[in-house]
Structure formats: structure tokens, C-alpha cells
Coordinates of C-alpha atoms in Angstrom, one line a residue:
M1 CA 22.0 49.8 -33.1
F2 CA 20.9 46.2 -33.3
S3 CA 17.2 45.5 -33.8
T4 CA 15.5 43.2 -31.2
S5 CA 15.1 40.5 -33.8
K6 CA 18.8 40.7 -34.7
I7 CA 19.9 40.4 -31.1
R8 CA 17.6 37.4 -30.7
R9 CA 19.2 35.8 -33.7
L10 CA 22.7 36.5 -32.4
L11 CA 21.8 35.0 -29.0
F12 CA 20.3 32.0 -30.8
L13 CA 23.4 31.4 -32.9
S14 CA 25.6 31.9 -29.9
A15 CA 23.6 29.2 -28.0
I16 CA 24.0 26.8 -30.9
S17 CA 27.7 27.5 -31.1
C18 CA 28.1 26.9 -27.4
A19 CA 26.1 23.7 -27.5
A20 CA 28.1 22.5 -30.5
F21 CA 31.4 23.4 -28.7
S22 CA 30.2 21.6 -25.6
N23 CA 29.5 18.4 -27.5
V24 CA 32.8 18.6 -29.3
A25 CA 34.6 19.1 -25.9
I26 CA 32.8 16.1 -24.5
A27 CA 33.6 14.0 -27.5
Q28 CA 37.3 14.9 -27.2
K29 CA 37.4 14.4 -23.5
Q30 CA 40.2 12.0 -22.5
L31 CA 38.7 9.3 -20.3
T32 CA 41.6 8.3 -18.0
Q33 CA 41.7 6.2 -14.8
E34 CA 43.1 9.2 -12.9
G35 CA 40.4 11.5 -14.3
F36 CA 37.8 8.9 -13.3
E37 CA 39.0 8.6 -9.8
Q38 CA 39.0 12.4 -9.4
Y39 CA 35.5 12.5 -10.8
V40 CA 34.3 9.8 -8.4
E41 CA 35.6 11.9 -5.4
G42 CA 33.2 14.6 -6.7
L43 CA 30.3 12.1 -6.9
K44 CA 31.1 11.0 -3.3
Q45 CA 30.9 14.6 -2.1
Q46 CA 27.5 15.0 -3.8
A47 CA 26.3 11.8 -2.1
L48 CA 27.5 13.2 1.2
E49 CA 25.6 16.4 0.7
K50 CA 22.4 14.4 0.0
G51 CA 22.7 12.8 3.5
F52 CA 24.4 9.5 3.0
S53 CA 26.9 8.6 5.7
Q54 CA 30.6 8.8 5.0
E55 CA 31.0 5.2 6.0
F56 CA 28.2 4.1 3.6
I57 CA 29.7 6.1 0.7
D58 CA 33.2 4.8 1.2
S59 CA 32.1 1.2 1.3
T60 CA 29.7 1.6 -1.7
F61 CA 32.4 3.2 -3.9
A62 CA 35.2 1.0 -2.6
N63 CA 35.4 -1.2 -5.8
V64 CA 34.0 1.3 -8.3
E65 CA 35.6 0.8 -11.8
L66 CA 35.8 2.7 -15.0
Y67 CA 33.8 0.7 -17.5
K68 CA 35.0 1.9 -20.9
R69 CA 32.9 -0.9 -22.5
A70 CA 29.8 0.8 -21.1
I71 CA 30.8 4.0 -22.9
K72 CA 31.4 2.1 -26.1
A73 CA 27.9 0.5 -25.8
D74 CA 26.3 3.9 -25.2
K75 CA 27.9 5.4 -28.2
N76 CA 27.3 2.4 -30.5
Q77 CA 23.6 1.6 -30.0
P78 CA 22.2 -0.2 -33.1
E79 CA 20.3 1.7 -35.7
K80 CA 19.2 -1.1 -37.9
V81 CA 16.2 -0.3 -40.1
E82 CA 13.4 -2.8 -39.6
T83 CA 9.7 -3.3 -40.1
L84 CA 7.3 -5.2 -37.9
E85 CA 7.3 -8.0 -40.5
T86 CA 11.0 -8.6 -39.8
Y87 CA 11.1 -7.4 -36.1
L88 CA 8.2 -9.5 -34.6
P89 CA 9.3 -12.9 -35.7
V90 CA 12.6 -12.4 -34.0
R91 CA 11.4 -10.7 -30.8
V92 CA 8.3 -12.9 -30.4
S93 CA 9.6 -16.2 -31.8
D94 CA 7.8 -19.5 -31.4
W95 CA 10.4 -20.4 -28.8
K96 CA 9.6 -17.3 -26.7
V97 CA 5.9 -17.9 -27.0
N98 CA 6.3 -21.5 -25.8
K99 CA 8.6 -20.3 -23.0
A100 CA 6.1 -17.7 -21.9
K101 CA 3.3 -20.3 -21.7
E102 CA 5.6 -22.5 -19.7
M103 CA 6.4 -19.7 -17.3
M104 CA 2.6 -18.9 -17.0
K105 CA 2.1 -22.5 -15.8
L106 CA 5.2 -22.6 -13.6
H107 CA 4.4 -19.4 -11.7
R108 CA 0.6 -19.6 -12.0
D109 CA -0.2 -19.1 -8.3
E110 CA 2.2 -16.1 -7.9
L111 CA 0.9 -14.5 -11.1
Q112 CA -2.8 -15.0 -10.2
K113 CA -2.2 -13.5 -6.8
V114 CA -0.3 -10.5 -8.1
G115 CA -2.7 -10.0 -11.1
K116 CA -5.7 -10.0 -8.7
E117 CA -4.1 -7.6 -6.3
Y118 CA -3.0 -5.0 -8.9
G119 CA -5.7 -5.6 -11.5
V120 CA -3.3 -6.6 -14.3
Q121 CA -3.7 -9.6 -16.6
P122 CA -0.9 -12.1 -15.9
R123 CA -0.2 -12.6 -19.6
F124 CA 0.9 -9.0 -19.9
I125 CA 3.2 -9.4 -16.8
V126 CA 4.8 -12.4 -18.4
A127 CA 5.1 -10.7 -21.8
L128 CA 7.0 -7.8 -20.3
W129 CA 9.2 -10.1 -18.3
G130 CA 10.0 -12.1 -21.4
L131 CA 10.9 -9.2 -23.5
E132 CA 12.9 -7.2 -21.0
S133 CA 15.1 -10.0 -19.7
N134 CA 14.2 -13.3 -21.5
F135 CA 12.3 -14.4 -18.3
G136 CA 15.3 -13.3 -16.1
A137 CA 18.0 -15.1 -18.1
I138 CA 19.6 -11.9 -19.4
T139 CA 19.7 -9.1 -16.8
G140 CA 23.2 -7.7 -17.4
N141 CA 26.4 -8.3 -15.5
Y142 CA 27.6 -4.7 -15.0
N143 CA 28.0 -3.4 -11.5
V144 CA 25.4 -0.6 -11.5
I145 CA 27.4 1.8 -9.4
S146 CA 30.4 1.5 -11.7
A147 CA 28.3 1.7 -14.8
L148 CA 26.4 4.9 -13.8
S149 CA 29.6 6.5 -12.4
T150 CA 31.3 5.8 -15.7
L151 CA 28.5 7.2 -17.8
A152 CA 28.2 10.3 -15.6
Y153 CA 32.0 10.8 -16.0
E154 CA 31.8 10.4 -19.8
G155 CA 29.6 13.5 -19.8
R156 CA 27.1 13.4 -22.6
R157 CA 24.2 12.8 -20.2
E158 CA 26.0 13.6 -17.0
S159 CA 22.9 15.0 -15.1
F160 CA 20.8 12.0 -16.0
F161 CA 23.3 9.4 -15.0
T162 CA 24.3 11.3 -11.8
R163 CA 20.6 11.4 -10.7
E164 CA 20.3 7.6 -11.4
L165 CA 23.5 7.1 -9.4
M166 CA 22.0 8.8 -6.4
N167 CA 18.9 6.8 -6.8
A168 CA 20.9 3.6 -6.9
L169 CA 22.6 4.7 -3.6
T170 CA 19.2 5.1 -2.0
I171 CA 18.1 1.6 -3.0
I172 CA 21.3 0.1 -1.4
D173 CA 20.9 2.3 1.6
Q174 CA 17.3 1.1 2.0
G175 CA 18.6 -2.5 2.3
H176 CA 17.1 -4.0 -0.8
I177 CA 20.4 -5.2 -2.2
K178 CA 24.1 -4.9 -1.5
A179 CA 26.3 -2.7 -3.7
E180 CA 28.4 -5.6 -5.0
D181 CA 25.2 -7.5 -6.0
M182 CA 23.5 -4.7 -7.8
K183 CA 23.9 -5.8 -11.3
G184 CA 22.3 -4.6 -14.5
S185 CA 22.9 -3.4 -18.1
W186 CA 25.6 -1.1 -19.3
A187 CA 23.1 1.8 -18.8
G188 CA 22.1 0.8 -15.3
A189 CA 18.8 -0.9 -16.0
M190 CA 18.4 -3.6 -13.3
G191 CA 16.9 -6.9 -12.6
H192 CA 14.3 -9.1 -14.4
N193 CA 12.2 -6.1 -15.4
Q194 CA 15.2 -3.8 -16.2
F195 CA 14.2 -0.9 -14.0
M196 CA 16.4 2.1 -13.9
P197 CA 17.0 3.2 -10.3
S198 CA 14.4 6.0 -10.5
S199 CA 11.8 3.5 -11.8
F200 CA 12.7 1.1 -9.0
L201 CA 12.0 3.8 -6.4
A202 CA 8.7 4.7 -8.0
Y203 CA 7.3 1.3 -8.8
A204 CA 9.2 -1.7 -7.2
A205 CA 7.1 -3.7 -4.9
D206 CA 7.7 -6.2 -2.1
G207 CA 5.5 -9.0 -3.5
D208 CA 6.1 -11.6 -0.8
G209 CA 6.2 -9.3 2.2
D210 CA 9.8 -10.1 3.3
G211 CA 10.6 -6.4 3.6
K212 CA 12.8 -6.2 0.5
K213 CA 12.0 -5.4 -3.1
D214 CA 14.2 -7.9 -4.9
I215 CA 13.9 -7.6 -8.7
W216 CA 17.1 -9.5 -9.2
N217 CA 16.2 -12.9 -7.7
N218 CA 12.6 -12.9 -6.4
T219 CA 10.0 -13.6 -9.1
T220 CA 7.1 -12.6 -6.8
D221 CA 8.7 -9.2 -6.4
V222 CA 9.4 -9.0 -10.1
F223 CA 5.8 -9.7 -11.0
A224 CA 4.5 -7.3 -8.4
S225 CA 6.8 -4.6 -9.5
I226 CA 5.7 -4.9 -13.2
A227 CA 2.0 -5.0 -12.2
K228 CA 2.5 -2.0 -9.8
Y229 CA 4.1 0.0 -12.6
L230 CA 1.3 -0.7 -15.1
K231 CA -1.4 0.0 -12.5
S232 CA 0.3 3.2 -11.4
V233 CA 0.1 4.6 -14.9
G234 CA -3.5 3.7 -15.5
W235 CA -3.8 0.0 -16.5
D236 CA -7.4 -1.3 -16.8
D237 CA -7.7 -5.1 -16.7
S238 CA -11.2 -4.9 -18.2
I239 CA -9.7 -4.2 -21.7
T240 CA -6.8 -5.4 -23.8
W241 CA -4.1 -3.4 -25.5
A242 CA -5.0 -3.0 -29.1
R243 CA -6.3 -4.7 -32.2
Q244 CA -5.0 -4.9 -35.8
V245 CA -7.5 -3.5 -38.2
Q246 CA -8.3 -3.0 -41.9
L247 CA -8.9 0.5 -43.4
P248 CA -10.9 1.5 -46.4
E249 CA -9.1 2.7 -49.6
D250 CA -10.3 6.2 -49.1
F251 CA -9.4 6.5 -45.4
D252 CA -8.6 9.9 -44.0
Y253 CA -5.2 9.4 -42.5
S254 CA -5.4 12.7 -40.6
L255 CA -7.6 10.8 -38.1
A256 CA -4.5 8.7 -36.9
I257 CA -1.7 9.6 -34.6
P258 CA 1.3 10.8 -36.6
Q259 CA 4.1 8.4 -36.6
N260 CA 6.7 10.8 -35.3
T261 CA 5.4 13.2 -32.7
G262 CA 8.6 14.1 -30.8
G263 CA 8.4 12.8 -27.3
R264 CA 5.8 11.4 -24.9
S265 CA 4.0 14.7 -24.1
N266 CA 3.4 15.4 -27.8
W267 CA 2.4 11.8 -28.4
L268 CA -0.2 12.0 -25.6
K269 CA -1.6 15.2 -27.0
A270 CA -1.9 13.6 -30.4
W271 CA -3.7 10.6 -28.7
K272 CA -6.2 13.0 -27.0
R273 CA -6.7 14.9 -30.2
T274 CA -7.5 11.8 -32.3
E275 CA -9.2 9.2 -30.0
M276 CA -12.7 8.2 -30.9
S277 CA -15.3 5.7 -29.8
L278 CA -15.4 2.4 -31.6
D279 CA -18.7 3.3 -33.1
D280 CA -17.0 6.4 -34.7
W281 CA -14.1 4.3 -36.0
Q282 CA -16.7 1.9 -37.5
K283 CA -18.4 4.9 -39.2
A284 CA -14.9 6.0 -40.5
G285 CA -14.7 2.6 -42.3
V286 CA -12.4 0.8 -39.9
R287 CA -13.0 -2.9 -39.5
R288 CA -11.5 -5.9 -37.7
F289 CA -8.5 -7.4 -39.4
N290 CA -10.8 -10.2 -40.7
G291 CA -13.1 -7.6 -42.3
Q292 CA -15.9 -8.0 -39.7
D293 CA -17.5 -5.0 -37.8
L294 CA -15.7 -3.6 -34.8
P295 CA -17.0 -4.8 -31.3
K296 CA -20.0 -2.9 -30.1
V297 CA -18.5 -1.8 -26.8
D298 CA -18.4 1.6 -25.2
I299 CA -14.6 2.3 -25.2
T300 CA -12.4 4.8 -27.0
A301 CA -9.4 4.1 -29.1
A302 CA -6.7 5.9 -31.2
L303 CA -5.3 4.7 -34.5
V304 CA -1.5 4.0 -34.8
F305 CA 0.8 3.0 -37.6
P306 CA 4.1 1.6 -36.3
D307 CA 5.5 1.5 -39.8
G308 CA 3.7 4.4 -41.3
E309 CA 0.6 4.5 -43.4
K310 CA 1.7 1.6 -45.7
G311 CA 2.3 -0.8 -42.7
R312 CA 0.1 -2.4 -40.1
A313 CA -2.8 -0.3 -38.5
Y314 CA -3.8 -0.8 -34.9
L315 CA -6.7 0.5 -33.0
A316 CA -5.0 1.2 -29.6
Y317 CA -6.9 1.2 -26.3
D318 CA -6.0 3.0 -23.1
N319 CA -3.7 0.2 -22.0
Y320 CA -1.5 1.0 -25.0
K321 CA -0.7 4.3 -23.4
C322 CA 0.6 2.4 -20.3
L323 CA 2.9 0.3 -22.4
M324 CA 4.1 3.4 -24.1
H325 CA 4.8 4.9 -20.7
W326 CA 7.1 1.9 -20.0
N327 CA 8.9 2.3 -23.3
L328 CA 8.0 4.9 -25.9
S329 CA 8.5 2.6 -28.8
Y330 CA 5.8 1.4 -31.2
Y331 CA 7.9 -1.8 -31.9
F332 CA 8.4 -2.6 -28.2
V333 CA 4.7 -2.1 -27.4
T334 CA 3.6 -4.1 -30.4
S335 CA 5.9 -7.0 -29.4
V336 CA 4.5 -7.0 -25.8
G337 CA 0.9 -7.0 -27.0
H338 CA 1.7 -9.6 -29.7
L339 CA 3.4 -11.9 -27.2
A340 CA 0.5 -11.4 -24.6
D341 CA -2.1 -12.3 -27.3
R342 CA -0.2 -15.4 -28.4
I343 CA 0.0 -16.5 -24.8
K344 CA -3.8 -16.2 -24.6
F345 CA -5.0 -17.3 -28.0
N346 CA -2.4 -19.9 -28.9
P347 CA -1.8 -18.8 -32.5

């Protein structure tokens, strides 16, 4: 007789073996044009079952292509080891700062209107715009229907890309853009703000009231969509994002959020567990980066170390969580905040 623990162990090992076999099978899958065409027929059937008309499905998939370069890009994402000291000067270059200030002036009326409507400081809207697509200059030239169909066919994240494909069909069906004009990155991120289709459906906004949410060509819609996203996840325009701070030599690092928490849910739990008032951080020895006392304001903050305990330390305010909702990356969030600060303070 097997003991309960032995059975559980055998089941666990079996599950691991099955998962490993599945990954190997996907890796060895032959990606052929014929196989892709057959797979697309299955996607079209799923779309039909979700209520899209046959005429709409046939026209939308009429020119769908197998993008092997999208698969290559997905498999070969860069893993370069960097620190903020090397990352920020590239991501937030002097050119980008000057361009951001230029865009702030050029679109001042639009940004002020959107900022007031949604309660989001325009400098953060422009910072996200600049870092996601270089102010609309780099939005991707992949047909989104083809890219998502290809990545679903490739199989490693089939469920995710199939869901995003169905969301993309909804966007087209709603009349926001034509299938042939729906362009984006190899992964299906679209427009000036690089929304995945699911994010578009949740947060895209019609900023100018023309009945369409055009994040590909209409800057008012782009700005409104960025602002709506931030506001929807809790943005507060009465505070900023974070501040770089100094720590005492005997600082208790258990007070900070661990660098690697394993996903957004765990990260938020760590935030809730470690956040304190600025008065409490002051008592813990934390000071402004210039050595002065922290501001005497009634807000809470959590302490983060994007590069670990030996790197920069930031007291992060609630808006930091909103930026981490956009992209769960310390480096990305720091670059957004850094650019927004340089727009305002002209350093």
C-alpha cells in the first residue's frame, strides 16, 4: 500500500513530468504555413461561438499571416543585466527630457483638459507616452490579428494570446479601427500607449467625443486613455510618485519591500505589510536624499530598492502602486517617475 504522502509525491512528480513533456512538445512543434492555416480555422470557429458574424470573421482574417519573426522576438527577449545607473541615462536621456518638455508645450491644452477631467498630472501622462512609444514615433508595425494568431498557434502562451485575439476582434467590431489598420508590437501591444487589447477594452477613452477610441492616431484619445488607466487603478493627483532617500548605516532592511516578491499580488501584500507614515520613516532614520528631514505631511509610503540594498532607495507613495499596475517593473516605474520629475524640475 502507498502512504498518502507517497501518493501525493508521485502525483506531484507526474505533474512535473507532464508539464516538462508539454513544454518539450511545444518547443519541438513544427510551425508550418499549412498548420497555421488549419489552426486559424479553429480560431475562426471560436470567434463564431463568441457571437461574431461569419462575414465579420471572414473579412477580419482574410489577410492573416504567419509571423515567424514575432515568434523569434518572443523567444529571444533581452536579458541584459543592468543597474539604474546604466539604465536611466539611456531610457531618460537629455534628448527625451527635452522632447517631453516640447510635447508638454505643443499639447498643453489637450493635456490640461484631460488632466483636470481625470485628476492626473500631465507630466506623468507625457512620461508614460514617451517611454511606451517615444511619443508615438515607435508603435510597432505588426498587424495585431496576425501577431496574436501566430503567438497563439506557437503554443507556449496559447490561452493568453487567444483571449487577447478575441479582445482585438471586439475592438474592431466596435468600430474603433479597421483590421488592416490595427498595428502594434510583435506581442500585440497597440498604439501610442502600447495597450494590449484587454487593456484597451478596460481603459481606452474617447477623449475628443468623436465616438471612437483611437490610440493609434488621436493624441487626445491617447492622453485620455493613459489618464483613465491611472485613475482607474487609484491615482491621486495630490501626491507624487516617490522620492529618493538616504538611509542610516544601521538601518533595519526588513522594513523595506523585498526586491523579489513573485508577482503583483505578493508585491502588494509586501507593500501593505511594510508601509508607514513619513513620521515613522523619519523615526527609522530615513532622510531626504540631500540629508534633510522628510516632509511633515500626513501620507504613507513604502521603501523600495530597485537594485537591492546596495543600490538606490526610494520612499514610494501610493501612485507608485498605480505605475506598478501598468508595468510590474521597478526600472520602468523609476524611469517614468524620473522623466516626470525632470519635466517639472528641469534638472
